[in-house]
Short mmCIF file of C-alpha atoms and ligand atoms in Angstrom, two decimals:
data_model
loop_
_atom_site.label_atom_id
_atom_site.label_comp_id
_atom_site.label_asym_id
_atom_site.label_seq_id
_atom_site.Cartn_x
_atom_site.Cartn_y
_atom_site.Cartn_z
CA MET A 166 252.50 -43.18 156.13
CA ALA A 167 250.94 -42.04 159.13
CA SER A 168 254.84 -41.69 161.38
CA LYS A 169 255.49 -39.75 158.60
CA ARG A 170 253.51 -37.15 158.47
CA LEU A 171 253.83 -37.20 161.73
CA ARG A 172 257.95 -36.21 161.48
CA ASN A 173 257.29 -34.03 159.05
CA ARG A 174 254.82 -32.62 161.40
CA ARG A 175 257.16 -32.29 163.92
CA LEU A 176 259.98 -30.85 162.13
CA SER A 177 258.34 -28.43 160.57
CA LEU A 178 257.19 -27.58 164.45
CA LEU A 179 260.94 -27.62 164.87
CA LEU A 180 261.41 -25.27 162.31
CA LEU A 181 259.22 -22.98 163.77
CA ALA A 182 260.40 -23.24 167.12
CA SER A 183 263.62 -22.29 166.45
CA ALA A 184 262.67 -19.74 164.42
CA LEU A 185 260.69 -17.97 166.68
CA LEU A 186 263.63 -18.33 169.37
CA SER A 187 266.76 -16.76 166.80
CA LEU A 188 263.72 -14.15 166.88
CA ALA A 189 262.70 -13.70 170.11
CA TYR A 190 266.95 -13.37 170.25
CA LEU A 191 267.96 -10.83 168.09
CA PHE A 192 264.49 -9.07 169.54
CA ILE A 193 266.40 -9.42 173.24
CA ARG A 194 269.91 -8.50 171.62
CA ARG A 195 268.63 -5.22 170.26
CA THR A 196 266.48 -3.76 172.98
CA PRO A 197 269.28 -2.26 175.11
CA GLY A 198 270.26 -0.40 172.36
CA SER A 199 266.94 0.69 170.16
CA LEU A 200 265.14 1.42 173.51
CA ALA A 201 264.62 5.23 173.16
CA PRO A 202 264.60 7.31 176.12
CA ARG A 203 261.28 8.62 174.77
CA GLN A 204 259.22 5.03 174.58
CA THR A 205 259.91 3.97 178.12
CA SER A 206 259.03 6.90 179.47
CA VAL A 207 255.58 6.21 177.89
CA LEU A 208 255.78 3.79 179.31
CA GLN A 209 256.49 5.01 183.12
CA THR A 210 255.32 8.14 183.76
CA GLN A 211 255.37 8.08 187.34
CA ALA A 212 257.60 10.74 188.88
CA HIS A 213 259.99 9.11 189.82
CA ASP A 214 260.62 6.64 186.59
CA ASP A 215 263.88 4.85 186.23
CA SER A 216 264.05 6.05 182.34
CA VAL A 217 265.23 9.66 184.16
CA ILE A 218 268.70 9.98 184.44
CA CYS A 219 269.29 11.59 187.56
CA PRO A 220 272.73 13.04 188.62
CA LYS A 221 275.42 11.17 191.68
CA SER A 222 276.91 13.34 193.47
CA PRO A 223 278.98 12.85 197.04
CA LEU A 224 276.10 14.88 198.86
CA LYS A 225 273.41 12.97 200.53
CA ASP A 226 270.05 13.18 199.83
CA ASP A 227 269.60 15.05 202.80
CA ASP A 228 272.45 17.11 202.96
CA VAL A 229 270.20 20.19 200.32
CA PHE A 230 266.92 21.04 200.85
CA VAL A 231 265.72 23.22 198.33
CA ILE A 232 263.03 25.50 198.99
CA ILE A 233 260.40 27.36 196.21
CA ARG A 234 258.98 30.41 197.32
CA THR A 235 256.05 31.08 194.85
CA GLY A 236 251.95 32.77 195.16
CA ALA A 237 248.71 31.11 195.42
CA THR A 238 248.16 33.18 191.87
CA GLU A 239 251.18 31.45 189.92
CA ALA A 240 251.07 28.61 191.77
CA ARG A 241 248.86 26.25 189.50
CA GLU A 242 250.29 27.36 186.32
CA LYS A 243 253.55 27.70 186.74
CA LEU A 244 254.29 24.60 189.00
CA PRO A 245 253.20 21.71 186.94
CA SER A 246 256.38 21.89 184.46
CA HIS A 247 258.56 21.90 187.55
CA PHE A 248 257.16 18.56 188.91
CA LYS A 249 257.35 17.05 185.58
CA THR A 250 261.15 18.24 185.06
CA VAL A 251 263.98 19.23 187.53
CA LEU A 252 261.96 18.09 190.94
CA THR A 253 262.10 14.08 189.93
CA CYS A 254 265.56 14.30 190.73
CA VAL A 255 265.44 16.70 193.78
CA PRO A 256 265.36 14.33 196.64
CA ASP A 257 264.06 16.82 199.42
CA PHE A 258 261.90 20.02 198.47
CA ILE A 259 259.43 22.43 200.03
CA ILE A 260 256.83 24.55 198.28
CA TYR A 261 255.89 27.98 200.35
CA SER A 262 253.14 30.30 198.97
CA ASP A 263 250.72 32.75 200.34
CA MET A 264 248.03 30.20 200.64
CA ASP A 265 247.73 26.89 201.74
CA GLU A 266 246.50 24.62 199.16
CA VAL A 267 247.83 21.38 197.19
CA VAL A 268 248.58 21.17 193.63
CA ASP A 269 249.17 17.95 191.13
CA GLY A 270 249.35 16.20 194.94
CA HIS A 271 252.06 18.25 196.48
CA ARG A 272 251.12 20.11 199.51
CA ILE A 273 251.98 23.93 199.22
CA TYR A 274 252.75 25.75 202.40
CA ASP A 275 251.18 29.16 203.45
CA VAL A 276 254.88 30.62 204.88
CA LEU A 277 253.25 34.38 205.89
CA ASP A 278 251.07 32.63 208.78
CA GLU A 279 253.04 33.37 211.89
CA VAL A 280 253.65 37.17 210.41
CA ASN A 281 252.75 39.67 213.38
CA LYS A 282 249.46 40.53 213.60
CA THR A 283 249.28 44.01 214.17
CA ILE A 284 251.50 43.81 210.79
CA LYS A 285 248.72 41.94 208.89
CA SER A 286 246.58 44.71 209.92
CA ILE A 287 248.58 47.66 208.54
CA ALA A 288 250.07 46.68 205.51
CA PRO A 289 248.15 47.16 202.57
CA GLU A 290 249.67 44.15 200.99
CA PHE A 291 248.19 41.78 203.60
CA GLU A 292 244.80 43.27 202.53
CA PHE A 293 245.17 40.64 199.21
CA TYR A 294 246.62 37.84 201.73
CA ASP A 295 243.24 38.44 203.52
CA HIS A 296 241.07 38.01 200.25
CA LEU A 297 243.29 34.64 199.55
CA GLN A 298 242.98 33.23 203.01
CA ALA A 299 239.09 33.89 203.01
CA ARG A 300 237.54 33.23 199.29
CA GLY A 301 241.24 31.69 197.66
CA LEU A 302 241.80 32.66 194.42
CA GLU A 303 237.40 33.45 193.92
CA GLY A 304 236.81 36.81 192.85
CA LEU A 305 240.40 37.93 191.54
CA ASN A 306 241.35 38.53 188.41
CA ILE A 307 244.32 36.65 187.78
CA GLN A 308 245.32 38.03 184.34
CA THR A 309 246.47 41.40 185.97
CA SER A 310 247.66 39.29 189.27
CA SER A 311 250.01 37.25 187.54
CA GLY A 312 253.63 38.33 186.27
CA SER A 313 256.12 38.93 188.81
CA GLY A 314 258.77 41.19 189.76
CA PRO A 315 258.75 44.92 189.88
CA GLN A 316 258.84 45.35 186.30
CA GLY A 317 256.69 42.86 186.08
CA SER A 318 253.63 44.62 187.06
CA MET A 319 253.75 46.70 190.41
CA GLU A 320 250.16 46.78 190.08
CA ASN A 321 250.24 42.80 191.16
CA PRO A 322 249.17 42.37 194.75
CA GLY A 323 250.80 38.96 194.45
CA TRP A 324 254.46 40.09 194.17
CA ARG A 325 253.73 43.32 196.20
CA LEU A 326 252.92 40.89 199.22
CA ASP A 327 256.20 38.61 198.11
CA LYS A 328 258.71 40.65 199.46
CA TRP A 329 257.42 39.09 203.20
CA LYS A 330 257.96 35.67 202.42
CA PHE A 331 261.35 35.67 202.49
CA LEU A 332 262.53 36.08 206.45
CA PRO A 333 259.90 33.68 207.22
CA MET A 334 260.57 31.56 204.64
CA VAL A 335 264.86 31.20 205.88
CA ASP A 336 263.01 30.73 209.34
CA LYS A 337 260.79 28.55 208.62
CA ALA A 338 262.93 26.37 206.37
CA LEU A 339 265.66 25.76 208.72
CA GLN A 340 263.15 24.48 211.01
CA GLN A 341 262.21 22.45 208.92
CA ARG A 342 265.64 20.74 208.00
CA PRO A 343 268.12 21.62 210.55
CA LYS A 344 270.29 19.24 209.94
CA ALA A 345 270.67 20.05 205.89
CA SER A 346 273.82 21.61 204.58
CA TRP A 347 273.03 23.64 201.81
CA TYR A 348 269.46 25.37 201.18
CA ILE A 349 268.64 26.49 197.50
CA PHE A 350 266.20 29.06 196.78
CA ILE A 351 264.14 29.57 194.13
CA GLU A 352 261.14 30.94 192.04
CA PRO A 353 258.88 28.59 189.93
CA ASP A 354 259.84 30.27 186.50
CA THR A 355 263.69 29.35 187.49
CA TYR A 356 265.21 26.21 186.18
CA MET A 357 268.01 24.91 188.08
CA VAL A 358 270.42 22.52 186.12
CA TRP A 359 270.79 20.40 188.86
CA SER A 360 273.66 17.98 188.51
CA ASN A 361 275.66 21.12 188.08
CA MET A 362 274.18 22.62 191.25
CA LEU A 363 275.16 19.36 193.38
CA GLU A 364 278.52 19.57 191.70
CA TRP A 365 279.37 22.90 192.29
CA LEU A 366 277.93 22.83 196.21
CA SER A 367 280.17 19.38 196.69
CA LYS A 368 283.23 21.57 196.60
CA LEU A 369 282.59 24.16 199.15
CA ASP A 370 282.87 23.75 202.42
CA PRO A 371 279.11 23.45 204.10
CA LYS A 372 280.35 24.46 207.44
CA LYS A 373 281.07 27.55 206.67
CA PRO A 374 278.36 30.65 206.61
CA TYR A 375 277.70 30.86 202.71
CA TYR A 376 275.19 33.59 201.07
CA ILE A 377 275.68 32.54 197.42
CA GLY A 378 273.89 34.40 194.88
CA ARG A 379 273.30 36.44 191.51
CA HIS A 380 275.02 40.11 193.12
CA MET A 381 271.94 43.26 192.15
CA TYR A 382 272.59 46.50 193.68
CA SER A 383 269.73 48.88 194.92
CA SER A 384 268.70 51.27 197.64
CA GLY A 385 273.18 51.38 198.22
CA VAL A 386 272.32 47.21 199.25
CA LEU A 387 273.93 44.55 197.43
CA PHE A 388 271.46 41.32 197.46
CA GLY A 389 271.22 38.15 195.58
CA HIS A 390 268.39 38.07 193.25
CA GLY A 391 265.75 36.18 193.89
CA GLY A 392 264.78 34.77 190.78
CA SER A 393 268.66 33.77 189.32
CA GLY A 394 268.03 31.17 192.38
CA PHE A 395 270.29 32.03 196.23
CA VAL A 396 272.11 29.51 198.03
CA LEU A 397 272.55 29.67 202.02
CA SER A 398 274.90 27.02 203.77
CA ARG A 399 273.65 25.86 207.62
CA PRO A 400 276.00 28.71 209.41
CA ALA A 401 274.14 31.28 207.21
CA MET A 402 270.85 30.14 207.85
CA GLU A 403 271.16 29.68 211.09
CA LYS A 404 272.28 32.96 212.05
CA VAL A 405 269.64 34.51 209.57
CA SER A 406 267.16 33.16 211.34
CA GLN A 407 268.43 33.97 214.96
CA TYR A 408 268.71 37.49 214.10
CA TYR A 409 265.13 37.43 212.46
CA ARG A 410 264.05 36.54 215.40
CA GLU A 411 265.44 38.89 217.83
CA ASN A 412 265.09 41.71 215.25
CA GLN A 413 261.75 40.92 214.41
CA ASN A 414 259.75 44.12 214.92
CA THR A 415 262.44 46.69 212.65
CA LEU A 416 262.76 43.70 210.45
CA ASP A 417 259.01 43.73 209.82
CA GLU A 418 259.02 47.93 209.67
CA GLU A 419 261.84 47.62 207.11
CA THR A 420 260.18 45.08 204.95
CA ARG A 421 256.99 47.34 205.10
CA GLN A 422 258.58 50.13 203.70
CA GLY A 423 261.17 48.68 201.55
CA TRP A 424 260.17 47.01 198.42
CA ALA A 425 262.07 43.48 197.72
CA GLY A 426 262.25 40.53 199.22
CA ASP A 427 265.73 39.80 198.01
CA LEU A 428 266.49 43.11 198.93
CA ILE A 429 265.98 42.94 202.45
CA LEU A 430 267.72 39.45 202.97
CA GLY A 431 270.33 41.12 201.51
CA ARG A 432 270.26 43.83 204.22
CA VAL A 433 270.26 41.28 207.12
CA MET A 434 273.25 39.03 205.24
CA LYS A 435 275.18 42.36 206.00
CA ALA A 436 274.04 42.70 209.38
CA VAL A 437 275.00 39.55 210.54
CA LYS A 438 278.37 39.74 208.19
CA ILE A 439 278.02 37.20 205.65
CA PRO A 440 279.65 38.38 202.59
CA MET A 441 278.38 37.55 199.24
CA LEU A 442 279.88 34.99 197.16
CA TRP A 443 279.77 36.74 193.71
CA ALA A 444 277.92 33.63 192.03
CA TYR A 445 277.85 35.25 187.75
CA PRO A 446 277.12 33.46 185.92
CA HIS A 447 276.62 29.81 187.13
CA LEU A 448 273.24 31.27 188.72
CA GLN A 449 271.90 34.15 186.52
CA GLY A 450 268.60 36.06 185.45
CA ASP A 451 267.94 35.30 181.78
CA SER A 452 265.92 32.67 179.84
CA LEU A 453 266.95 30.16 176.91
CA THR A 454 265.22 32.70 174.94
CA SER A 455 266.48 35.91 176.00
CA MET A 456 269.95 35.16 177.39
CA GLU A 457 272.51 36.97 175.16
CA TRP A 458 274.73 34.22 174.25
CA GLY A 459 278.17 35.98 174.38
CA ILE A 460 277.54 38.42 177.21
CA GLU A 461 280.34 39.17 179.70
CA LYS A 462 279.90 40.48 183.45
CA LEU A 463 282.75 40.73 186.08
CA SER A 464 284.91 39.60 183.81
CA ARG A 465 283.39 35.81 183.26
CA ARG A 466 282.32 34.88 179.97
CA ALA A 467 278.93 32.74 180.57
CA TRP A 468 280.08 30.62 177.43
CA CYS A 469 282.87 29.37 179.37
CA PHE A 470 281.10 28.79 182.78
CA ALA A 471 278.58 25.88 183.70
CA ALA A 472 275.08 26.91 183.72
CA THR A 473 273.41 26.30 186.63
CA THR A 474 270.28 28.36 187.02
CA PHE A 475 267.94 30.09 183.75
CA HIS A 476 265.40 32.59 184.97
CA HIS A 477 261.74 33.78 183.46
CA MET A 478 261.98 30.28 181.85
CA THR A 479 258.09 29.38 180.09
CA SER A 480 256.49 25.48 181.28
CA ALA A 481 257.95 24.91 177.14
CA ASP A 482 261.38 26.48 177.38
CA MET A 483 261.69 24.04 180.92
CA GLU A 484 260.52 20.81 179.26
CA MET A 485 262.84 21.16 176.19
CA LEU A 486 265.75 21.83 178.71
CA TRP A 487 264.72 19.44 180.45
CA GLN A 488 264.56 16.96 177.85
CA PHE A 489 267.90 18.51 176.12
CA GLU A 490 269.77 17.75 179.75
CA GLN A 491 268.71 14.00 179.55
CA THR A 492 269.66 13.11 176.37
CA TRP A 493 273.19 15.09 177.30
CA HIS A 494 274.06 13.13 180.11
CA GLN A 495 273.26 10.05 178.28
CA ARG A 496 275.52 11.04 175.27
CA ASN A 497 278.68 12.26 178.37
CA PRO A 498 280.30 10.46 180.77
CA ALA A 499 279.37 10.60 184.14
CA GLY A 500 279.95 14.42 185.83
CA SER A 501 280.42 15.92 183.14
CA VAL A 502 279.72 19.45 183.56
CA LEU A 503 277.00 21.06 181.05
CA ARG A 504 278.26 24.65 180.11
CA PHE A 505 276.49 27.38 178.62
CA ARG A 506 278.80 26.92 175.49
CA ASP A 507 277.56 23.06 175.21
CA ILE A 508 273.48 24.58 175.55
CA PHE A 509 274.52 26.66 172.61
CA ASN A 510 275.66 24.65 170.60
CA SER A 511 273.32 21.59 171.43
CA LEU A 512 270.10 23.15 171.90
CA ILE A 513 270.00 26.82 170.62
CA ARG A 514 272.23 26.64 166.91
CA HIS A 515 270.66 24.34 164.97
CA ARG A 516 267.22 26.40 165.59
CA LEU A 517 269.02 29.46 163.98
CA ARG A 518 268.05 30.58 160.17
CA ASP A 519 268.84 32.79 157.93
CA ASP A 520 265.45 33.62 157.99
CA ARG A 521 262.45 33.05 160.44
CA SER A 522 258.84 34.09 159.68
CA GLY A 523 257.07 34.42 162.64
CA TRP A 524 260.02 34.56 165.07
CA ASP A 525 260.90 37.89 167.57
CA ASN A 526 264.75 37.77 167.52
CA MET A 527 264.94 40.04 170.40
CA SER A 528 267.46 42.52 168.74
CA THR A 529 268.57 45.57 170.91
CA GLY A 530 270.97 46.90 168.11
CA THR A 531 270.34 49.73 166.16
CA GLU A 532 266.90 49.96 164.35
CA TYR A 533 266.54 51.51 160.70
CA SER A 534 262.56 52.72 160.37
CA LYS A 535 260.98 54.80 158.55
CA GLU A 536 259.74 57.20 161.01
CA LYS A 537 263.32 57.60 161.63
CA VAL A 538 264.24 58.38 158.06
CA ASP A 539 261.38 60.79 157.35
CA ALA A 540 262.19 62.18 161.03
CA MET A 541 265.98 63.22 160.15
CA SER A 542 267.33 66.33 159.35
CA PRO A 543 269.02 65.82 156.07
CA ASN A 544 272.41 66.75 156.97
CA ASN A 545 272.10 63.49 159.40
CA ARG A 546 270.52 61.18 156.15
CA ASP A 547 273.70 62.59 154.03
CA GLN A 548 275.48 60.40 156.71
CA MET A 549 273.74 57.46 155.77
CA SER A 550 274.14 54.81 153.25
CA LEU A 551 272.12 54.06 150.66
CA LEU A 552 271.40 50.69 152.32
CA GLU A 553 270.68 52.45 155.63
CA LEU A 554 268.15 54.41 154.07
CA ASN A 555 266.51 51.67 153.17
CA ALA A 556 266.53 48.95 154.99
CA HIS A 557 263.46 49.02 156.62
CA THR A 558 262.06 48.66 153.27
CA SER A 559 262.17 45.28 152.67
CA ILE A 560 263.55 41.91 154.15
CA ASP A 561 266.66 41.57 151.68
CA MET A 562 267.49 45.20 152.54
CA CYS A 563 267.67 44.61 156.06
CA LYS A 564 269.51 41.23 155.91
CA THR A 565 271.85 42.66 153.01
CA LEU A 566 272.59 45.64 155.55
CA CYS A 567 273.52 43.06 158.52
CA HIS A 568 275.88 41.86 156.10
CA GLY A 569 277.91 44.57 155.03
CA LYS A 570 278.43 45.20 159.00
CA PRO A 571 281.44 42.68 159.93
CA ASP A 572 279.93 42.20 163.63
CA CYS A 573 276.24 42.10 162.95
CA ILE A 574 275.21 38.40 164.23
CA GLN A 575 271.78 38.93 163.40
CA PHE A 576 268.70 40.77 162.30
CA SER A 577 264.84 41.31 162.27
CA PHE A 578 262.25 42.84 159.51
CA ALA A 579 258.80 44.19 160.31
CA PRO A 580 257.30 46.02 157.23
CA GLY A 581 258.78 49.56 158.22
CA ARG A 582 261.20 48.92 160.66
CA CYS A 583 264.89 47.15 160.42
CA SER A 584 267.29 46.26 163.76
CA ILE A 585 270.03 44.78 163.39
CA SER A 586 272.58 43.53 166.74
CA THR A 587 275.92 42.34 167.94
CA GLN A 588 274.71 40.59 169.88
CA LEU A 589 272.87 36.54 169.46
CA ARG A 590 269.99 35.96 171.64
CA LEU A 591 267.44 33.17 170.53
CA GLY A 592 264.10 34.75 170.75
CA ARG A 593 260.81 33.70 170.78
CA PRO A 594 257.63 32.74 168.32
CA ALA A 595 256.53 36.38 167.76
CA ASP A 596 252.17 35.91 168.73
CA SER A 597 253.79 39.15 170.04
CA GLN A 598 256.55 42.23 169.41
CA CYS A 599 258.58 42.61 172.07
CA LEU A 600 259.00 46.59 171.89
CA GLU A 601 261.00 47.51 175.44
CA TYR A 602 263.27 44.42 176.29
CA SER A 603 264.43 45.36 180.27
CA ASN A 604 267.89 43.96 180.43
CA SER A 605 267.35 43.56 184.36
CA ALA A 606 263.98 41.89 184.27
CA GLY A 607 265.30 39.53 181.00
CA LYS A 608 262.34 39.70 179.39
CA CYS A 609 260.04 42.14 177.19
CA VAL A 610 258.28 44.74 179.53
CA LYS A 611 256.15 46.39 176.56
CA THR A 612 254.41 44.01 174.11
CA VAL A 613 252.01 44.17 171.42
CA PRO A 614 250.61 41.50 169.37
CA VAL A 615 251.28 41.08 165.60
CA SER A 616 249.27 39.41 163.08
CA LYS A 617 250.00 35.42 162.84
CA SER A 618 249.78 33.54 159.64
CA GLY A 619 246.72 33.08 158.49
CA GLY A 620 244.84 35.99 159.59
CA LYS A 621 244.83 38.62 156.86
CA THR A 622 247.92 41.01 156.75
CA SER A 623 249.53 42.71 153.63
CA GLN A 624 252.30 40.46 153.71
CA GLY A 625 250.23 37.86 152.71
CA GLY A 626 249.27 35.94 155.38
CA GLU A 627 252.33 35.65 156.70
CA SER A 628 253.62 36.96 160.00
CA SER A 629 254.60 40.09 159.50
CA LEU A 630 257.81 40.19 161.64
CA GLN A 631 260.76 37.86 160.56
CA SER A 632 264.37 37.46 162.06
CA GLY A 633 267.18 35.94 160.83
CA TRP A 634 270.54 35.47 161.74
CA MET A 635 273.99 35.16 159.77
CA MET A 636 275.07 31.64 160.10
CA ASP A 637 278.02 31.98 157.83
CA ARG A 638 279.22 33.99 160.72
CA ILE A 639 277.51 31.82 163.81
CA ASP A 640 281.17 29.12 163.36
CA ASN A 641 283.33 31.95 164.04
CA TYR A 642 280.83 33.89 167.04
CA ALA A 643 281.47 30.29 168.62
CA ARG A 644 285.17 30.12 167.98
CA GLU A 645 285.47 33.08 169.52
CA LEU A 646 283.63 32.93 172.25
CA ASP A 647 285.81 29.49 172.78
CA ASN A 648 288.85 31.55 172.70
CA HIS A 649 287.88 33.37 176.24
CA CYS A 650 287.79 30.47 177.43
CA ALA A 651 290.47 29.96 180.36
CA THR A 652 291.08 25.95 179.14
CA PRO A 653 289.76 24.47 175.98
CA ALA A 654 287.88 22.58 178.62
CA GLY A 655 285.85 25.61 180.02
CA ASN A 656 286.72 27.85 183.22
CA ASP A 657 286.32 26.21 186.50
CA TRP A 658 283.53 26.77 189.36
CA ILE A 659 283.27 29.83 190.60
CA LEU A 660 284.37 29.17 194.34
CA LYS A 661 285.11 32.59 196.46
C1 LIG B 63 253.89 43.54 216.45
O1 LIG B 63 254.12 44.48 215.86
C2 LIG B 63 254.15 45.64 217.09
C3 LIG B 63 254.61 46.54 215.44
O2 LIG B 63 255.83 46.34 215.52
C4 LIG B 63 254.57 45.36 217.93
O3 LIG B 63 254.43 46.68 218.56
C5 LIG B 63 254.62 44.16 218.85
O4 LIG B 63 254.88 43.81 219.85
C6 LIG B 63 255.03 42.98 217.80
N1 LIG B 63 253.92 41.64 219.10
C7 LIG B 63 254.54 40.58 218.94
C8 LIG B 63 253.95 39.81 219.04
O5 LIG B 63 255.85 40.73 218.60
C1 LIG B 64 262.06 44.55 163.10
C2 LIG B 64 261.91 43.93 164.77
O1 LIG B 64 260.58 43.66 164.48
N1 LIG B 64 262.91 43.99 165.08
C3 LIG B 64 262.64 43.60 166.62
C4 LIG B 64 263.83 42.79 167.27
O2 LIG B 64 263.80 42.94 168.79
C5 LIG B 64 263.51 44.18 169.50
C6 LIG B 64 263.50 43.81 170.82
O3 LIG B 64 262.33 42.50 170.92
C7 LIG B 64 262.75 45.00 168.83
O4 LIG B 64 262.89 45.72 169.58
C8 LIG B 64 262.85 44.82 167.55
O5 LIG B 64 261.73 45.85 166.60
#
């Protein structure tokens, strides 16, 4: 009896064990396939965790040095999303600012410490610098201090000081890494597609002097736009540094009179006779939301080319593009080149709708408003269709108007105003309405707040701003752009 019970017990133990074993086996077998990247990243939040896919490149880690130029007024707000995204894959970088500090455990260096003391006492921009050195951010109104670029705010003392950073930055970066091949200069709101940057640079000869930039002209000077990022090879760095050291006082004077540091660097590049490699659209100044996807400049359709930088990226934009890049690299063969059109097709397209309320389309096309119609002469009014005259009265009228124009791709409507456009942009949530869009700044330069849903508006609590795209035209739109590419795969790298 006892032995029989024992045997039964043994048998059931054996059964249990084998069941457990096969379960374990199933689990182990399923693990690799089912392990979603999101799960791993929850387990590993370290900066350099294994779940992050970083590009492999023929360039060695110490070939490339990335320099981020920032200022104390924006560093704390903008750097953290960099640390969490692109910089996790960048092996060697430094951050230059107008104040020494530590942000998220990273040291930030004051790049202006060695500027001539006489200059520091006479150039008005350094009053702000002196404040930073003495009291840090204390007593500053950050609201008015943030924003960059001339369109950001000329009043912004942080931006006005920024022009002084460029030449010392080149000089110091070279001293820091005298043996790197490439020096990449970006800003905290510049997003860099690192895999593409490495792929591109590996095709260029670093022994030649290179000044790679997004062309911009001002005061008759050609220069690489700072926010789009620019790249110098070591021979170029050496020439700039030497020229700077030999002509420091003259250059200080030019900087004092000039308004932008990237322009002053452009002047120095000309003086040392290094022509610019026109890198558009690899390097470009728009963000995911403001980029016009069909844009053409220098006879190059951005669509067909490898995307290498974006500018004016918010933290949310950065994290979105970073997640997308990670997934995209997992799904595509190693070494695949990410083009603007891939980003459109996989990231932007499914965000388009026939009707998206609370969304600012950033249409810069024709505007039809009650004021405009009211102000028209009877003669001009006669020239307009009934639909055009009434487009501003409802979203349906506005949509129908867009539909009636074969090349209209998107519209947006606010009570009393309809605007339609042939240019496709994603836009952004309309917590504010963009009233003035600057193409050179790549962003809205004048905005007013709009009522959000939940607020008391005449539109029953909905946000008063609505946008939409002609969804039945998107396929054609994309196909049409594909036809502009040199090969079905897209266009090659711009190498000269
Ligand atoms: C600093 O700048 C002033 C004015 O340009 C110049 O006279 C002086 O020689 C400079 N000092 C140094 C140490 O270069
Ligand atoms: C109806 C409406 O608000 N349309 C907007 C679309 O976006 C452009 C640029 O942001 C605005 O000027 C329009 O007012």
